[in-house]
GROMACS .gro file of C-alpha atoms in nm:
model
  200
    1MET     CA    1   5.754  13.478  -4.039
    2ALA     CA    2   5.594  13.391  -4.371
    3LYS     CA    3   5.619  13.644  -4.646
    4GLY     CA    4   5.321  13.759  -4.860
    5PRO     CA    5   5.268  13.630  -5.215
    6PRO     CA    6   5.475  13.791  -5.486
    7LYS     CA    7   5.317  14.089  -5.663
    8LYS     CA    8   5.181  14.059  -6.014
    9THR     CA    9   5.365  14.205  -6.302
   10SER     CA   10   5.222  14.408  -6.589
   11GLY     CA   11   5.199  14.093  -6.806
   12GLY     CA   12   4.944  13.930  -6.561
   13LYS     CA   13   5.199  13.681  -6.422
   14ALA     CA   14   5.333  13.675  -6.067
   15SER     CA   15   5.695  13.765  -6.010
   16GLY     CA   16   5.904  13.457  -6.005
   17ASP     CA   17   5.659  13.284  -6.254
   18LEU     CA   18   5.415  13.166  -5.981
   19THR     CA   19   5.098  12.994  -6.112
   20SER     CA   20   4.759  13.009  -5.956
   21GLU     CA   21   4.823  12.674  -5.794
   22ASP     CA   22   5.139  12.812  -5.636
   23ARG     CA   23   4.945  13.102  -5.485
   24ARG     CA   24   4.684  12.868  -5.346
   25ILE     CA   25   4.952  12.654  -5.181
   26TRP     CA   26   5.119  12.965  -5.044
   27ALA     CA   27   4.797  13.092  -4.887
   28ARG     CA   28   4.745  12.755  -4.715
   29VAL     CA   29   5.096  12.759  -4.569
   30SER     CA   30   5.082  13.107  -4.447
   31GLY     CA   31   4.746  13.049  -4.282
   32SER     CA   32   4.878  12.759  -4.075
   33VAL     CA   33   5.163  12.963  -3.923
   34THR     CA   34   5.075  13.139  -3.585
   35PRO     CA   35   5.302  13.406  -3.444
   36PRO     CA   36   5.474  13.332  -3.103
   37ALA     CA   37   5.306  13.464  -2.789
   38ALA     CA   38   5.491  13.745  -2.612
   39ARG     CA   39   5.641  13.654  -2.268
   40LYS     CA   40   5.539  13.856  -1.961
   41ALA     CA   41   5.793  13.961  -1.705
   42ALA     CA   42   5.766  13.798  -1.368
   43ARG     CA   43   5.609  14.019  -1.102
   44VAL     CA   44   5.705  14.017  -0.740
   45THR     CA   45   5.430  14.110  -0.499
   46PRO     CA   46   5.508  14.255  -0.150
   47GLY     CA   47   5.470  13.997   0.121
   48GLY     CA   48   5.474  13.706  -0.125
   49PRO     CA   49   5.697  13.405  -0.105
   50LEU     CA   50   6.072  13.469  -0.145
   51PRO     CA   51   6.265  13.303  -0.422
   52ALA     CA   52   6.444  12.973  -0.342
   53ASN     CA   53   6.788  13.127  -0.343
   54PRO     CA   54   6.766  13.479  -0.200
   55PRO     CA   55   7.046  13.721  -0.275
   56ALA     CA   56   7.341  13.738  -0.037
   57SER     CA   57   7.241  14.082   0.089
   58LEU     CA   58   6.891  13.968   0.190
   59SER     CA   59   7.010  13.659   0.379
   60THR     CA   60   7.274  13.861   0.562
   61ALA     CA   61   7.022  14.114   0.676
   62THR     CA   62   6.784  13.856   0.821
   63THR     CA   63   7.056  13.664   1.014
   64PRO     CA   64   7.046  13.758   1.380
   65ALA     CA   65   7.376  13.898   1.515
   66LYS     CA   66   7.568  13.682   1.758
   67LYS     CA   67   7.571  13.794   2.113
   68PRO     CA   68   7.913  13.881   2.261
   69VAL     CA   69   8.048  13.617   2.492
   70LEU     CA   70   8.106  13.759   2.842
   71THR     CA   71   8.414  13.633   3.016
   72LYS     CA   72   8.431  13.612   3.394
   73THR     CA   73   8.681  13.856   3.543
   74GLN     CA   74   8.918  13.713   3.795
   75PRO     CA   75   8.880  13.862   4.141
   76MET     CA   76   9.157  14.085   4.256
   77PRO     CA   77   9.379  13.901   4.513
   78ALA     CA   78   9.349  14.029   4.865
   79PRO     CA   79   9.653  14.232   4.977
   80ALA     CA   80   9.895  14.035   5.182
   81ARG     CA   81   9.894  14.115   5.549
   82PRO     CA   82  10.216  14.257   5.673
   83VAL     CA   83  10.407  14.017   5.896
   84ALA     CA   84  10.452  14.164   6.237
   85SER     CA   85  10.818  14.192   6.313
   86PRO     CA   86  10.929  14.097   6.666
   87ALA     CA   87  10.958  14.387   6.903
   88PRO     CA   88  11.315  14.511   6.939
   89ARG     CA   89  11.475  14.398   7.262
   90GLY     CA   90  11.584  14.652   7.512
   91ALA     CA   91  11.950  14.729   7.574
   92PRO     CA   92  12.112  14.555   7.872
   93GLU     CA   93  12.097  14.749   8.202
   94GLU     CA   94  12.305  14.768   8.511
   95LEU     CA   95  12.236  14.480   8.742
   96GLU     CA   96  12.036  14.544   9.057
   97PRO     CA   97  12.260  14.576   9.363
   98ARG     CA   98  12.104  14.269   9.524
   99ARG     CA   99  12.188  14.056   9.216
  100GLN     CA  100  12.533  14.201   9.206
  101ARG     CA  101  12.594  14.108   9.577
  102ARG     CA  102  12.473  13.760   9.519
  103LEU     CA  103  12.717  13.712   9.235
  104SER     CA  104  13.001  13.861   9.432
  105ARG     CA  105  12.931  13.618   9.720
  106GLU     CA  106  12.872  13.345   9.459
  107ARG     CA  107  12.525  13.272   9.597
  108ASP     CA  108  12.432  13.288   9.228
  109PRO     CA  109  12.701  13.081   9.066
  110ILE     CA  110  12.936  13.219   8.804
  111GLU     CA  111  12.899  12.941   8.547
  112ASP     CA  112  13.177  13.030   8.301
  113ARG     CA  113  13.434  13.300   8.234
  114ILE     CA  114  13.645  13.445   7.948
  115ASP     CA  115  13.973  13.636   7.969
  116LEU     CA  116  14.026  13.885   7.693
  117HIS     CA  117  14.393  13.966   7.780
  118GLY     CA  118  14.622  13.966   7.485
  119PHE     CA  119  14.360  14.021   7.213
  120GLY     CA  120  14.335  14.321   6.989
  121ARG     CA  121  14.024  14.536   6.986
  122PHE     CA  122  13.838  14.368   6.697
  123GLU     CA  123  13.951  14.017   6.790
  124ALA     CA  124  13.840  14.073   7.151
  125GLU     CA  125  13.498  14.179   7.034
  126ASP     CA  126  13.455  13.871   6.818
  127GLN     CA  127  13.576  13.645   7.099
  128LEU     CA  128  13.332  13.807   7.344
  129ARG     CA  129  13.030  13.774   7.111
  130ALA     CA  130  13.109  13.406   7.033
  131PHE     CA  131  13.161  13.328   7.400
  132LEU     CA  132  12.829  13.486   7.516
  133MET     CA  133  12.619  13.334   7.237
  134GLY     CA  134  12.768  12.993   7.319
  135CYS     CA  135  12.690  13.032   7.685
  136GLN     CA  136  12.325  13.128   7.609
  137ALA     CA  137  12.289  12.819   7.385
  138ARG     CA  138  12.412  12.608   7.678
  139GLY     CA  139  12.144  12.759   7.910
  140LEU     CA  140  12.388  12.949   8.139
  141LYS     CA  141  12.263  13.242   8.340
  142SER     CA  142  12.569  13.426   8.473
  143VAL     CA  143  12.933  13.456   8.345
  144LEU     CA  144  13.238  13.661   8.419
  145VAL     CA  145  13.419  13.863   8.155
  146ILE     CA  146  13.779  13.959   8.241
  147THR     CA  147  13.900  14.265   8.051
  148GLY     CA  148  14.209  14.372   8.247
  149GLN     CA  149  14.271  14.732   8.359
  150GLY     CA  150  14.532  14.809   8.102
  151ARG     CA  151  14.808  15.048   8.161
  152ARG     CA  152  14.722  15.315   8.409
  153GLY     CA  153  14.355  15.208   8.387
  154GLY     CA  154  14.320  15.303   8.014
  155GLY     CA  155  14.292  14.965   7.846
  156ILE     CA  156  14.108  14.967   7.513
  157ILE     CA  157  13.912  14.652   7.585
  158ARG     CA  158  13.803  14.778   7.920
  159ALA     CA  159  13.691  15.101   7.756
  160SER     CA  160  13.495  14.928   7.479
  161VAL     CA  161  13.334  14.631   7.658
  162HIS     CA  162  13.021  14.830   7.770
  163GLU     CA  163  12.961  14.935   7.412
  164TRP     CA  164  12.996  14.579   7.287
  165LEU     CA  165  12.752  14.439   7.547
  166GLN     CA  166  12.490  14.700   7.442
  167SER     CA  167  12.535  14.650   7.065
  168PRO     CA  168  12.226  14.530   6.867
  169GLY     CA  169  12.395  14.194   6.795
  170LEU     CA  170  12.415  14.107   7.164
  171ARG     CA  171  12.081  14.258   7.283
  172PRO     CA  172  11.894  13.925   7.237
  173VAL     CA  173  12.175  13.757   7.452
  174VAL     CA  174  12.271  13.995   7.737
  175SER     CA  175  12.016  14.102   7.998
  176GLY     CA  176  12.242  14.297   8.232
  177PHE     CA  177  12.603  14.359   8.353
  178ALA     CA  178  12.787  14.515   8.644
  179SER     CA  179  13.146  14.563   8.766
  180ALA     CA  180  13.288  14.263   8.949
  181HIS     CA  181  13.395  14.239   9.316
  182ARG     CA  182  13.768  14.261   9.393
  183ARG     CA  183  13.783  13.889   9.449
  184HIS     CA  184  13.674  13.842   9.087
  185GLY     CA  185  13.895  14.114   8.933
  186GLY     CA  186  13.740  14.440   9.046
  187ASP     CA  187  13.739  14.708   8.777
  188GLY     CA  188  13.909  14.470   8.534
  189ALA     CA  189  13.614  14.227   8.522
  190ILE     CA  190  13.239  14.237   8.461
  191TYR     CA  191  12.950  14.020   8.572
  192VAL     CA  192  12.720  13.942   8.276
  193THR     CA  193  12.373  13.789   8.305
  194LEU     CA  194  12.220  13.615   8.003
  195ARG     CA  195  11.869  13.591   7.867
  196LYS     CA  196  11.700  13.260   7.807
  197SER     CA  197  11.736  13.151   7.454
  198GLY     CA  198  11.432  13.269   7.244
  199ASN     CA  199  11.299  13.503   7.514
  200SER     CA  200  11.275  13.874   7.482
   0.00000   0.00000   0.00000
């Protein structure tokens, strides 16, 4: 800003030895200077246009939230159906008297035979099982099993053969059995009838 003219001293001269011409020049200079205009603060009116670059908080508030993505749930697998197990086969039974007579008279042929003399108990059981299963596989229907009577009628094989024939391992093979006629060994032999392979 321009300063005012210097004050006069008691001697009638301006301080700094200014002449009347100097004061006239000073008045002209100071009159041509205009003070700067005061700046007004920018006003924001409600509902007016937003600035070009809104603050981060404002842009975040106006951005719509993303919808959650729904995933398809896999359907539960259906429980497996239990597999029906084949019905257990019944234990072999005593042959009917008529069938026994037909075998004794060989009207129904005896198609094969096995002699268990000379075998120990466990070996005789294994031999009997293998023999009967092999006969069934060949399609035979009636066979003769010779056990022997043993000493004084107390042979171990003769005493165990009925248990072997009724065991679970031979139930699918043997359908029936009966003591043999004297011509085929009497109490020391047994007629055995076989099931068809794959039949109950």
